[in-house]
Coordinates of C-alpha atoms and ligand atoms in Angstrom, one line a residue:
Chain A
M3 CA -15.3 -19.7 30.7
K4 CA -14.9 -17.8 27.5
T5 CA -13.9 -20.8 25.4
L6 CA -16.9 -22.6 26.9
K7 CA -19.2 -19.9 25.7
N8 CA -17.6 -19.9 22.2
L9 CA -18.0 -23.6 22.1
G10 CA -21.7 -23.1 22.9
Y11 CA -22.1 -20.8 20.0
L12 CA -20.2 -23.1 17.7
L13 CA -22.2 -26.2 18.5
G14 CA -25.6 -24.7 19.4
L15 CA -27.3 -24.8 16.1
P16 CA -25.9 -28.2 15.0
V17 CA -27.1 -29.8 18.2
I18 CA -30.6 -28.3 17.7
L19 CA -30.7 -29.5 14.1
I20 CA -29.7 -33.0 15.1
L21 CA -32.4 -33.0 17.8
I22 CA -35.1 -32.0 15.3
W23 CA -33.9 -34.6 12.9
W24 CA -33.8 -37.2 15.7
A25 CA -37.4 -36.3 16.8
A26 CA -38.6 -36.4 13.2
T27 CA -37.2 -39.8 12.5
L28 CA -38.3 -41.3 15.8
E29 CA -41.7 -42.6 14.7
T30 CA -41.6 -43.1 11.0
E31 CA -39.3 -45.4 9.1
N32 CA -38.3 -43.6 5.9
F33 CA -36.0 -45.6 3.7
F34 CA -34.3 -42.5 2.3
V35 CA -33.8 -40.7 5.6
P36 CA -31.7 -42.6 8.2
T37 CA -31.9 -41.8 11.9
P38 CA -29.0 -40.0 13.5
A39 CA -27.9 -43.1 15.3
S40 CA -27.8 -45.2 12.2
L41 CA -25.9 -42.5 10.3
V42 CA -23.3 -42.2 13.0
E43 CA -22.9 -46.0 13.0
T44 CA -22.6 -46.1 9.2
F45 CA -20.3 -43.1 9.1
A46 CA -17.8 -44.9 11.4
E47 CA -18.2 -48.1 9.4
V48 CA -17.8 -46.6 6.0
W49 CA -15.1 -43.9 6.5
F50 CA -12.9 -45.1 9.4
G51 CA -11.2 -47.8 7.3
E52 CA -9.8 -48.4 4.0
R53 CA -11.8 -45.7 2.4
I54 CA -9.8 -43.0 4.0
F55 CA -6.9 -44.1 1.8
T56 CA -8.8 -45.0 -1.3
D57 CA -11.3 -42.2 -1.4
V58 CA -11.0 -39.5 1.1
L59 CA -7.3 -38.7 1.0
P60 CA -6.9 -38.9 -2.8
S61 CA -9.8 -36.4 -3.1
I62 CA -8.4 -34.1 -0.5
G63 CA -5.0 -34.3 -2.2
R64 CA -6.4 -33.4 -5.7
L65 CA -8.4 -30.6 -4.1
A66 CA -5.4 -29.2 -2.3
V67 CA -3.1 -29.4 -5.3
G68 CA -5.8 -27.9 -7.6
V69 CA -6.6 -25.0 -5.4
L70 CA -3.0 -24.2 -4.5
V71 CA -1.9 -24.3 -8.1
A72 CA -4.8 -22.1 -9.1
I73 CA -3.9 -19.6 -6.3
V74 CA -0.3 -19.5 -7.4
I75 CA -1.1 -19.1 -11.1
G76 CA -3.9 -16.6 -10.4
V77 CA -1.7 -14.4 -8.2
V78 CA 1.4 -14.5 -10.4
G79 CA -0.7 -13.9 -13.6
G80 CA -2.8 -11.3 -11.8
V81 CA 0.3 -9.3 -10.7
L82 CA 1.7 -9.4 -14.3
I83 CA -1.5 -8.5 -16.0
G84 CA -2.4 -5.9 -13.4
S85 CA 1.0 -4.2 -13.7
V86 CA 1.6 -4.2 -17.4
R87 CA -0.9 -2.1 -19.2
W88 CA -0.6 -3.5 -22.8
L89 CA -0.8 -7.0 -21.4
R90 CA -4.1 -6.1 -19.7
A91 CA -5.5 -4.6 -22.9
L92 CA -4.5 -7.6 -24.8
L93 CA -5.8 -10.3 -22.5
E94 CA -8.9 -8.8 -20.8
P95 CA -11.5 -9.6 -23.5
T96 CA -10.2 -13.2 -23.8
L97 CA -10.2 -13.7 -20.0
E98 CA -13.8 -12.7 -19.9
F99 CA -14.6 -15.4 -22.5
F100 CA -12.8 -18.1 -20.6
R101 CA -14.2 -17.1 -17.3
A102 CA -17.7 -17.4 -18.8
I103 CA -17.3 -21.1 -19.6
P104 CA -18.7 -23.1 -16.7
P105 CA -15.8 -25.4 -15.6
P106 CA -18.0 -28.6 -15.4
V107 CA -18.4 -28.6 -19.2
L108 CA -14.7 -29.0 -19.4
V109 CA -14.8 -32.4 -17.8
P110 CA -15.9 -34.3 -20.9
V111 CA -13.5 -32.3 -23.0
L112 CA -10.5 -32.9 -20.7
M113 CA -11.5 -36.5 -20.4
L114 CA -11.1 -36.9 -24.1
L115 CA -7.9 -35.0 -24.2
M116 CA -6.2 -36.4 -21.1
G117 CA -8.0 -39.6 -20.2
I118 CA -9.5 -40.3 -16.8
T119 CA -6.5 -39.5 -14.7
D120 CA -5.7 -37.6 -11.6
T121 CA -4.2 -34.9 -13.7
M122 CA -7.4 -34.4 -15.5
K123 CA -9.3 -34.0 -12.3
V124 CA -6.7 -31.5 -10.9
V125 CA -6.9 -29.6 -14.2
V126 CA -10.7 -29.3 -13.9
I127 CA -10.3 -27.9 -10.4
I128 CA -7.6 -25.5 -11.5
S129 CA -9.6 -24.3 -14.5
G130 CA -12.5 -23.3 -12.3
C131 CA -10.6 -22.0 -9.3
I132 CA -8.2 -19.8 -11.1
W133 CA -10.7 -17.1 -12.2
P134 CA -11.7 -15.6 -8.9
V135 CA -8.1 -15.3 -7.8
L136 CA -6.8 -14.0 -11.1
L137 CA -9.5 -11.4 -11.6
N138 CA -9.4 -10.2 -8.0
T139 CA -5.7 -10.0 -8.1
I140 CA -5.8 -7.8 -11.2
E141 CA -8.3 -5.5 -9.5
G142 CA -6.2 -5.3 -6.4
V143 CA -3.0 -4.6 -8.2
R144 CA -4.6 -1.8 -10.2
A145 CA -6.0 -0.2 -7.1
V146 CA -2.6 0.4 -5.4
D147 CA -2.7 3.8 -3.9
P148 CA -0.9 6.3 -6.1
V149 CA 0.7 8.2 -3.2
L150 CA 2.0 5.0 -1.8
S151 CA 3.3 4.0 -5.1
D152 CA 5.1 7.3 -5.5
S153 CA 6.6 6.9 -2.0
A154 CA 7.9 3.5 -2.9
H155 CA 9.2 4.8 -6.2
T156 CA 11.1 7.7 -4.7
Y157 CA 12.8 5.4 -2.2
G158 CA 13.9 3.1 -4.9
V159 CA 11.6 0.3 -4.0
D160 CA 11.3 -1.1 -7.5
G161 CA 11.1 -4.4 -9.3
W162 CA 10.7 -7.4 -7.1
A163 CA 10.9 -5.4 -3.9
R164 CA 8.0 -3.3 -5.2
V165 CA 5.9 -6.5 -5.8
R166 CA 6.9 -7.9 -2.4
Y167 CA 6.5 -4.9 -0.2
L168 CA 3.9 -2.8 -2.1
V169 CA 1.9 -4.6 -4.7
L170 CA 1.2 -8.0 -3.0
P171 CA 0.3 -6.6 0.5
S172 CA -1.8 -3.9 -1.1
A173 CA -3.7 -6.3 -3.2
S174 CA -4.0 -8.9 -0.4
P175 CA -7.6 -8.1 0.7
Q176 CA -8.8 -8.6 -2.9
I177 CA -6.6 -11.7 -3.3
M178 CA -8.0 -13.3 -0.2
A179 CA -11.6 -12.6 -1.3
G180 CA -10.7 -14.4 -4.5
V181 CA -9.2 -17.3 -2.6
R182 CA -12.3 -17.7 -0.5
Q183 CA -14.4 -18.1 -3.6
S184 CA -11.9 -20.5 -5.1
M185 CA -12.0 -22.7 -2.1
S186 CA -15.7 -23.3 -2.3
L187 CA -15.6 -23.7 -6.1
G188 CA -12.8 -26.2 -5.7
L189 CA -14.9 -28.4 -3.4
I190 CA -17.7 -28.5 -5.9
L191 CA -15.4 -29.2 -8.9
M192 CA -13.6 -31.9 -7.0
V193 CA -16.9 -33.8 -6.5
I194 CA -18.1 -33.2 -10.1
S195 CA -14.8 -34.3 -11.6
E196 CA -15.2 -37.6 -9.7
M197 CA -18.8 -38.1 -10.5
F198 CA -18.5 -38.2 -14.3
A199 CA -15.9 -40.9 -14.5
S200 CA -13.8 -42.2 -11.9
S201 CA -12.8 -45.2 -9.8
S202 CA -12.1 -43.5 -6.6
G203 CA -12.8 -40.4 -4.6
L204 CA -15.5 -38.9 -2.5
G205 CA -17.7 -38.0 -5.4
F206 CA -17.3 -41.4 -6.9
A207 CA -18.2 -43.1 -3.6
I208 CA -21.3 -41.0 -3.1
V209 CA -22.6 -41.8 -6.6
Q210 CA -21.8 -45.5 -6.1
F211 CA -23.8 -45.6 -2.8
Q212 CA -26.7 -43.9 -4.4
R213 CA -26.8 -46.3 -7.4
S214 CA -26.7 -49.3 -5.1
F215 CA -29.3 -47.8 -2.8
S216 CA -27.0 -47.7 0.2
I217 CA -28.8 -44.6 1.4
P218 CA -27.2 -44.2 4.9
E219 CA -23.8 -44.6 3.3
M220 CA -24.6 -42.0 0.7
W221 CA -25.7 -39.5 3.4
S222 CA -22.5 -40.2 5.4
G223 CA -20.5 -39.3 2.3
I224 CA -22.3 -36.0 2.1
V225 CA -21.5 -35.4 5.8
V226 CA -17.8 -36.0 4.9
L227 CA -18.1 -33.3 2.2
G228 CA -19.7 -30.9 4.7
L229 CA -17.0 -31.5 7.3
L230 CA -14.3 -31.0 4.6
G231 CA -15.9 -27.6 3.7
V232 CA -15.9 -26.6 7.4
G233 CA -12.2 -27.6 7.7
M234 CA -11.3 -25.6 4.7
S235 CA -13.2 -22.6 6.0
F236 CA -11.3 -22.8 9.3
I237 CA -7.9 -23.0 7.5
F238 CA -9.0 -20.0 5.4
Q239 CA -10.0 -17.9 8.4
W240 CA -6.8 -18.7 10.2
A241 CA -4.8 -17.6 7.1
E242 CA -6.9 -14.5 6.6
R243 CA -6.6 -13.4 10.2
N244 CA -2.8 -13.5 9.9
I245 CA -2.4 -12.0 6.5
L246 CA -5.0 -9.3 6.8
R247 CA -4.5 -8.3 10.4
W248 CA -3.4 -4.8 9.3
Y249 CA -6.4 -4.5 7.0
H250 CA -9.1 -5.3 9.6
G251 CA -7.3 -3.1 12.1
Q252 CA -7.2 -0.2 9.8
K253 CA -10.9 -0.7 8.9
E254 CA -11.8 -0.7 12.5
V255 CA -10.0 2.5 13.1
E256 CA -11.7 4.1 10.1
N257 CA -15.1 3.0 11.1
A258 CA -14.6 4.3 14.6
A259 CA -13.7 7.7 13.3
Chain B
M18 CA 27.4 11.9 1.4
Q19 CA 28.7 14.7 3.6
P20 CA 29.8 17.7 1.7
D21 CA 33.5 18.2 1.6
P22 CA 34.2 21.4 3.5
T23 CA 37.5 21.9 1.6
Q24 CA 35.8 22.1 -1.7
A25 CA 34.7 25.4 -3.0
A26 CA 31.0 26.0 -3.0
P27 CA 29.9 23.9 -6.0
E28 CA 27.4 25.3 -8.5
A29 CA 23.8 24.4 -8.4
M30 CA 22.9 21.1 -6.7
L31 CA 19.4 21.3 -8.0
S32 CA 18.6 23.3 -11.0
V33 CA 15.1 23.9 -12.4
R34 CA 15.2 25.3 -16.0
G35 CA 12.2 26.7 -17.7
L36 CA 9.9 24.2 -16.1
K37 CA 6.3 24.0 -17.5
K38 CA 3.7 21.4 -16.7
V39 CA 0.4 21.1 -18.4
Y40 CA -2.0 18.3 -17.2
Q41 CA -4.0 16.7 -19.9
T42 CA -7.4 15.9 -18.5
D43 CA -10.8 15.0 -19.9
G44 CA -12.0 18.5 -19.2
G45 CA -9.1 20.0 -21.3
D46 CA -5.6 21.0 -20.5
V47 CA -4.7 22.5 -17.2
E48 CA -1.6 24.6 -17.1
A49 CA -0.4 24.1 -13.5
V50 CA 3.1 25.6 -13.9
R51 CA 3.9 28.0 -16.6
N52 CA 7.6 28.8 -16.4
L53 CA 9.9 28.2 -13.4
T54 CA 13.6 28.7 -13.3
F55 CA 15.7 28.6 -10.1
D56 CA 18.8 27.0 -8.6
L57 CA 19.5 25.5 -5.2
R58 CA 23.1 25.4 -4.1
A59 CA 24.4 22.3 -2.4
G60 CA 23.5 22.6 1.3
E61 CA 20.9 25.3 0.9
L62 CA 17.6 25.3 2.8
A63 CA 15.0 27.0 0.7
C64 CA 11.3 27.4 1.4
L65 CA 8.7 27.5 -1.3
V66 CA 5.5 29.4 -0.6
G67 CA 2.6 30.1 -2.8
P68 CA -1.2 30.2 -2.9
S69 CA -3.2 26.9 -2.9
G70 CA -3.3 25.4 -6.3
S71 CA -0.2 27.3 -7.5
G72 CA 1.5 24.1 -8.5
K73 CA 3.8 23.5 -5.5
T74 CA 3.1 19.8 -5.4
T75 CA 3.3 19.6 -9.2
L76 CA 6.8 21.2 -9.1
L77 CA 8.0 18.7 -6.4
K78 CA 6.7 15.8 -8.5
C79 CA 8.7 17.0 -11.5
I80 CA 11.8 17.6 -9.4
S81 CA 11.6 14.1 -7.9
G82 CA 11.3 12.5 -11.3
L83 CA 7.8 11.1 -10.6
M84 CA 6.4 13.1 -13.5
A85 CA 7.9 14.4 -16.7
P86 CA 7.6 18.2 -17.2
T87 CA 5.9 19.3 -20.3
E88 CA 8.7 21.7 -21.1
G89 CA 12.0 22.5 -19.5
E90 CA 14.1 20.2 -17.4
V91 CA 15.4 19.5 -13.9
L92 CA 19.1 19.0 -13.3
L93 CA 20.5 17.3 -10.2
S94 CA 24.3 17.9 -9.9
G95 CA 24.2 18.8 -13.6
K96 CA 22.5 15.6 -14.6
R97 CA 19.0 15.6 -16.1
V98 CA 16.4 14.0 -13.9
S99 CA 14.3 11.4 -15.7
G100 CA 13.3 9.1 -12.8
P101 CA 13.4 9.2 -9.1
P102 CA 17.1 10.0 -8.2
K103 CA 18.8 7.7 -5.8
K104 CA 19.8 10.3 -3.2
M105 CA 16.6 12.2 -3.0
A106 CA 13.8 11.7 -0.4
V107 CA 10.4 13.2 -0.6
V108 CA 7.9 13.8 2.3
F109 CA 4.5 13.9 0.7
Q110 CA 1.6 16.2 1.6
E111 CA -0.8 13.2 1.9
Y112 CA 1.1 11.8 4.9
G113 CA -1.7 9.3 5.8
R114 CA -1.3 7.6 2.4
S115 CA 2.4 7.6 2.2
L116 CA 3.1 5.0 4.8
F117 CA 2.7 1.2 4.3
P118 CA -0.3 0.3 6.5
W119 CA 0.8 -3.4 6.6
M120 CA 4.2 -2.5 8.1
R121 CA 4.9 -1.4 11.6
V122 CA 6.4 2.0 12.2
R123 CA 9.9 0.7 12.5
D124 CA 9.6 -1.4 9.3
N125 CA 8.3 1.6 7.4
V126 CA 11.3 3.6 8.3
E127 CA 13.7 0.7 7.7
L128 CA 12.4 -0.4 4.3
P129 CA 14.2 2.1 2.1
L130 CA 17.5 1.3 3.8
K131 CA 16.9 -2.5 3.7
N132 CA 16.1 -2.2 0.0
Q133 CA 19.4 -0.4 -0.5
G134 CA 21.3 -3.2 1.2
V135 CA 22.5 -1.1 4.2
P136 CA 24.0 -3.6 6.7
R137 CA 21.8 -4.5 9.6
A138 CA 23.7 -2.8 12.4
E139 CA 23.9 0.5 10.6
R140 CA 20.3 0.3 9.6
D141 CA 19.3 -0.2 13.2
R142 CA 21.3 2.8 14.3
L143 CA 19.9 5.0 11.6
V144 CA 16.3 4.0 12.3
D145 CA 16.7 4.4 16.0
E146 CA 18.2 7.8 15.6
A147 CA 15.6 9.0 13.2
L148 CA 12.7 7.8 15.4
E149 CA 14.4 9.4 18.4
A150 CA 14.8 12.6 16.5
V151 CA 11.1 12.9 15.7
G152 CA 10.1 11.8 19.2
L153 CA 8.6 8.5 18.3
S154 CA 11.0 6.0 19.8
H155 CA 8.2 4.7 22.0
V156 CA 6.0 3.4 19.2
P157 CA 8.2 1.3 16.9
R158 CA 5.8 -1.7 17.0
S159 CA 2.7 0.2 16.3
Y160 CA 1.0 0.3 12.9
P161 CA 0.7 3.7 11.2
W162 CA -3.1 3.6 11.4
Q163 CA -2.8 3.3 15.1
L164 CA -1.2 6.7 15.3
S165 CA -2.6 10.2 15.2
G166 CA -2.2 12.2 12.0
G167 CA 0.7 14.3 13.4
M168 CA 2.5 11.1 14.5
Q169 CA 2.1 9.6 11.1
Q170 CA 3.6 12.6 9.5
R171 CA 6.5 12.3 11.9
V172 CA 7.0 8.7 10.8
A173 CA 7.2 9.9 7.2
I174 CA 9.8 12.5 8.2
A175 CA 11.8 9.9 10.2
R176 CA 11.8 7.7 7.1
A177 CA 13.2 10.5 5.0
I178 CA 15.9 11.4 7.6
A179 CA 17.0 7.8 8.1
Y180 CA 17.4 7.5 4.3
Q181 CA 20.2 10.2 4.5
P182 CA 19.4 11.9 1.3
E183 CA 21.4 14.6 -0.3
V184 CA 18.3 16.4 -1.4
L185 CA 15.2 16.4 0.7
L186 CA 11.9 17.7 -0.7
M187 CA 9.1 18.3 1.8
D188 CA 5.5 19.1 0.8
E189 CA 3.7 20.9 3.6
P190 CA 5.0 18.3 6.1
F191 CA 3.8 20.0 9.3
A192 CA 0.2 20.7 8.2
A193 CA -1.2 18.1 10.6
V194 CA 0.8 18.6 13.7
D195 CA 0.0 20.8 16.7
A196 CA 1.8 24.1 17.3
Q197 CA 4.3 22.8 19.9
T198 CA 5.3 19.7 17.9
R199 CA 5.5 21.9 14.9
A200 CA 8.0 24.2 16.5
D201 CA 10.0 21.2 17.6
L202 CA 10.0 19.7 14.1
E203 CA 11.1 23.0 12.6
D204 CA 14.1 23.0 14.8
L205 CA 14.6 19.4 14.0
I206 CA 14.7 20.1 10.3
R207 CA 17.3 22.8 10.8
T208 CA 19.4 20.5 13.0
V209 CA 19.3 17.7 10.5
W210 CA 20.1 20.1 7.7
K211 CA 23.1 21.4 9.5
K212 CA 24.3 18.0 10.6
L213 CA 24.0 16.3 7.3
G214 CA 24.6 19.3 5.1
I215 CA 21.8 18.3 2.8
T216 CA 19.9 20.5 0.4
I217 CA 16.3 21.0 1.4
L218 CA 13.4 22.4 -0.5
F219 CA 10.5 22.9 1.9
V220 CA 7.0 23.7 0.7
T221 CA 4.7 25.4 3.2
H222 CA 1.7 27.7 3.3
D223 CA 2.8 29.2 6.6
I224 CA 4.6 32.5 6.1
D225 CA 6.2 32.6 9.5
E226 CA 7.4 29.1 9.1
S227 CA 9.0 29.9 5.7
V228 CA 10.9 32.9 7.1
Y229 CA 11.9 31.1 10.3
L230 CA 13.2 28.0 8.6
G231 CA 14.7 29.1 5.3
E232 CA 17.9 30.7 4.2
R233 CA 15.8 31.8 1.3
V234 CA 12.1 32.0 0.4
I235 CA 10.8 31.4 -3.1
I236 CA 7.3 32.8 -3.6
L237 CA 5.2 31.4 -6.4
S238 CA 2.5 33.4 -8.2
S239 CA -1.0 32.0 -8.5
S240 CA -1.6 29.6 -11.4
P241 CA -0.4 29.7 -14.2
T242 CA 2.7 29.8 -12.1
V243 CA 5.9 31.8 -12.3
I244 CA 8.2 32.9 -9.6
Q245 CA 6.7 35.9 -7.9
E246 CA 9.8 36.7 -5.9
D247 CA 13.0 35.0 -4.6
I248 CA 14.3 36.5 -1.4
A249 CA 17.3 35.7 0.9
I250 CA 16.5 35.5 4.6
D251 CA 19.3 37.3 6.3
L252 CA 18.5 36.2 9.8
P253 CA 21.3 35.0 12.1
E254 CA 22.1 31.4 11.4
E255 CA 21.3 30.2 15.0
R256 CA 17.5 30.3 15.1
D257 CA 15.5 30.2 18.2
Q258 CA 11.8 29.9 18.3
L259 CA 11.4 32.9 20.7
E260 CA 14.3 35.1 20.0
T261 CA 14.4 34.9 16.2
R262 CA 10.7 35.4 15.9
S263 CA 10.9 38.6 18.0
L264 CA 13.7 40.2 15.9
P265 CA 12.6 43.3 14.0
R266 CA 14.1 41.9 10.9
F267 CA 11.9 38.8 11.2
T268 CA 8.8 40.9 11.3
E269 CA 10.0 42.9 8.3
L270 CA 10.7 39.8 6.3
R271 CA 7.4 38.2 7.1
H272 CA 5.6 41.4 6.2
H273 CA 7.3 41.4 2.9
V274 CA 6.5 37.8 2.1
Y275 CA 2.9 38.3 3.2
E276 CA 2.5 41.3 0.9
Q277 CA 4.0 39.4 -2.0
I278 CA 1.6 36.5 -1.5
Q279 CA -1.4 38.8 -1.3
L280 CA -0.2 40.3 -4.6
A281 CA 0.2 36.8 -6.0
K282 CA -3.3 35.9 -5.0
K283 CA -4.7 39.0 -6.7
G284 CA -3.0 37.9 -9.8
D285 CA -0.3 40.5 -9.9
R286 CA 2.6 39.3 -12.1
P287 CA 6.1 40.1 -11.0
A288 CA 7.8 43.0 -12.8
A289 CA 10.3 41.5 -15.3
A290 CA 13.5 41.4 -13.1
G291 CA 13.4 44.4 -10.8
T292 CA 14.8 44.2 -7.3
P293 CA 12.2 44.7 -4.7
S294 CA 12.3 48.0 -2.9
A295 CA 11.3 46.8 0.5
G296 CA 14.8 45.9 1.5
P297 CA 15.4 42.2 1.3
T298 CA 18.2 41.3 -1.1
P299 CA 17.6 38.9 -4.0
A300 CA 19.0 35.5 -3.2
A301 CA 21.4 35.6 -6.1
A302 CA 23.2 38.7 -4.7
S303 CA 24.0 37.3 -1.2
G304 CA 24.6 33.7 -0.8
A305 CA 28.1 32.4 -0.2
D306 CA 27.8 33.0 3.5
V307 CA 25.5 30.1 4.1
A308 CA 26.4 26.5 5.2
Ligands
ATP2 N1 -3.2 14.9 -11.7 C1 -3.7 16.2 -12.1 N2 -4.5 16.3 -13.2 C2 -5.0 17.5 -13.5 N3 -4.8 18.6 -12.9 C3 -4.0 18.6 -11.8 C4 -3.5 17.3 -11.3 N4 -2.7 17.6 -10.2 C5 -2.9 18.9 -10.0 N5 -3.6 19.5 -11.0 C6 -3.9 21.0 -11.1 O1 -2.7 21.7 -11.1 C7 -2.8 22.8 -10.3 C8 -1.7 22.8 -9.2 O2 -1.9 21.8 -8.3 P1 -0.9 21.4 -7.2 O3 -1.5 20.2 -6.4 O4 0.4 21.3 -7.7 O5 -1.0 22.7 -6.3 P2 -0.4 23.0 -4.8 O6 0.3 24.3 -4.9 O7 0.3 21.9 -4.3 O8 -1.7 23.3 -3.9 P3 -1.9 23.0 -2.4 O9 -1.2 24.1 -1.6 O10 -3.4 23.1 -2.2 O11 -1.4 21.7 -2.1 C9 -4.2 22.9 -9.7 O12 -5.0 23.7 -10.5 C10 -4.7 21.4 -9.9 O13 -6.1 21.4 -10.1
MG3 MG1 0.1 20.6 -2.8

């Protein structure tokens, strides 16, 4: 019963939107706006075939690698920069500069430097996704509670153990906030890196359809992107629930008080 | 770890020499501690009382090597303390912030042992014993924030006990617990102290507690802090919440400590080195009969 209700909440709005869309496209025949039925048909035709292997999976692969590498570099770098005072003083102004550069402008530059390769696209994704994670991690590491830090120190929890048991968990709420931003940025950058110059991928496919006026196909590509975003969001929420269970529990107790 | 009973009473376990601490803040320098000198013998249980803001926490932080003194030094078994010493545990005043909120109670108590590489079986035993001792063996899988303030403080105490330190520093550890639990914990501290033969420096603002618990009470003056008085508590070694507290000597001692604290609050400085007239003997004079 409960799952049924949850399912209702989950699908309620999408169903209503599709009904409105269906009603609106019932009478008129607009070339640029397909009907729901024709979109579903096209969707199946276009994406349940070879394209899964030539476009969808390569895109998801580059996205996953890019975002994961960005998270790893961001967390490792953030812990280092956040813990070492002189490193922070040295790097912070420069970081601000790099962060201010919109990652899409790097696409032409990286294209010249690295050619139109998978690596180039992954680097574009990394170069954008790293900043939210890095800067949030630095903040989180700096905000470690001094009493907790003293406790760890007196019990000899130093070095790697300190990072593992104190710094990382303590910074995890901020790190997860950074990861969330990175994931949506990653999706955008994945598409952009493929639109400029490419021979495969979701972004490439959508631009191709648009240029050849295959409008329902183009729309179906956009639906794929949306579904991809929803999938990522589910993965994130699952991870967050597990990693930050203590944090939400603590917040709840504090709010109740 | 256990003191060797065959050995003659060793000289100072913990030695605070001419300690001074000045905090540098934006609003200028704050002299928290002016000049403190005292020794704790191995196996001694001393209470430290003093008005709020007299630098008790500051002193503990210097002793535990978390903060460098401005002047003077702290010696542990004759060696100068420059960082947190291995065999020292501290129970902090801010109990709520001293436990890891992402770890369950049991993991909190276990972490220092695990980090030291204590074998699994021994670790389990120590943790179980410590949780049992503070009356928390029923909540090992809870998170600290699911517990009441007093329970959190007991977890912090359990963590310190399980660690089996040679020196235990406690900063107003019973401030958040109810009277009954408090009495139980006082007796627990004395039991642990006797069993492990550890040296304990116990900070409290409760005069009765300091007299009941300690073999010795060190009274601090108000800031800038010096030692107001250092008295030996010559009560029978077996302490009992009802009996000991109703002894005439207990009342005498607590009167004395109370008076001294009132003096300290008024800003009366101790006379150079005079012995107090009220009766209690200075700690240095008695001594060897303890532990
Ligand atoms: N980090 C700090 N920076 C500046 N001044 C400080 C700092 N910590 C403590 N002080 C000052 O030093 C003095 C002693 O503080 P401390 O916390 O040691 O007192 P206390 O005896 O523990 O008090 P309480 O009984 O209220 O816990 C106070 O005047 C306080 O304002
Ligand atoms: Mg204090």
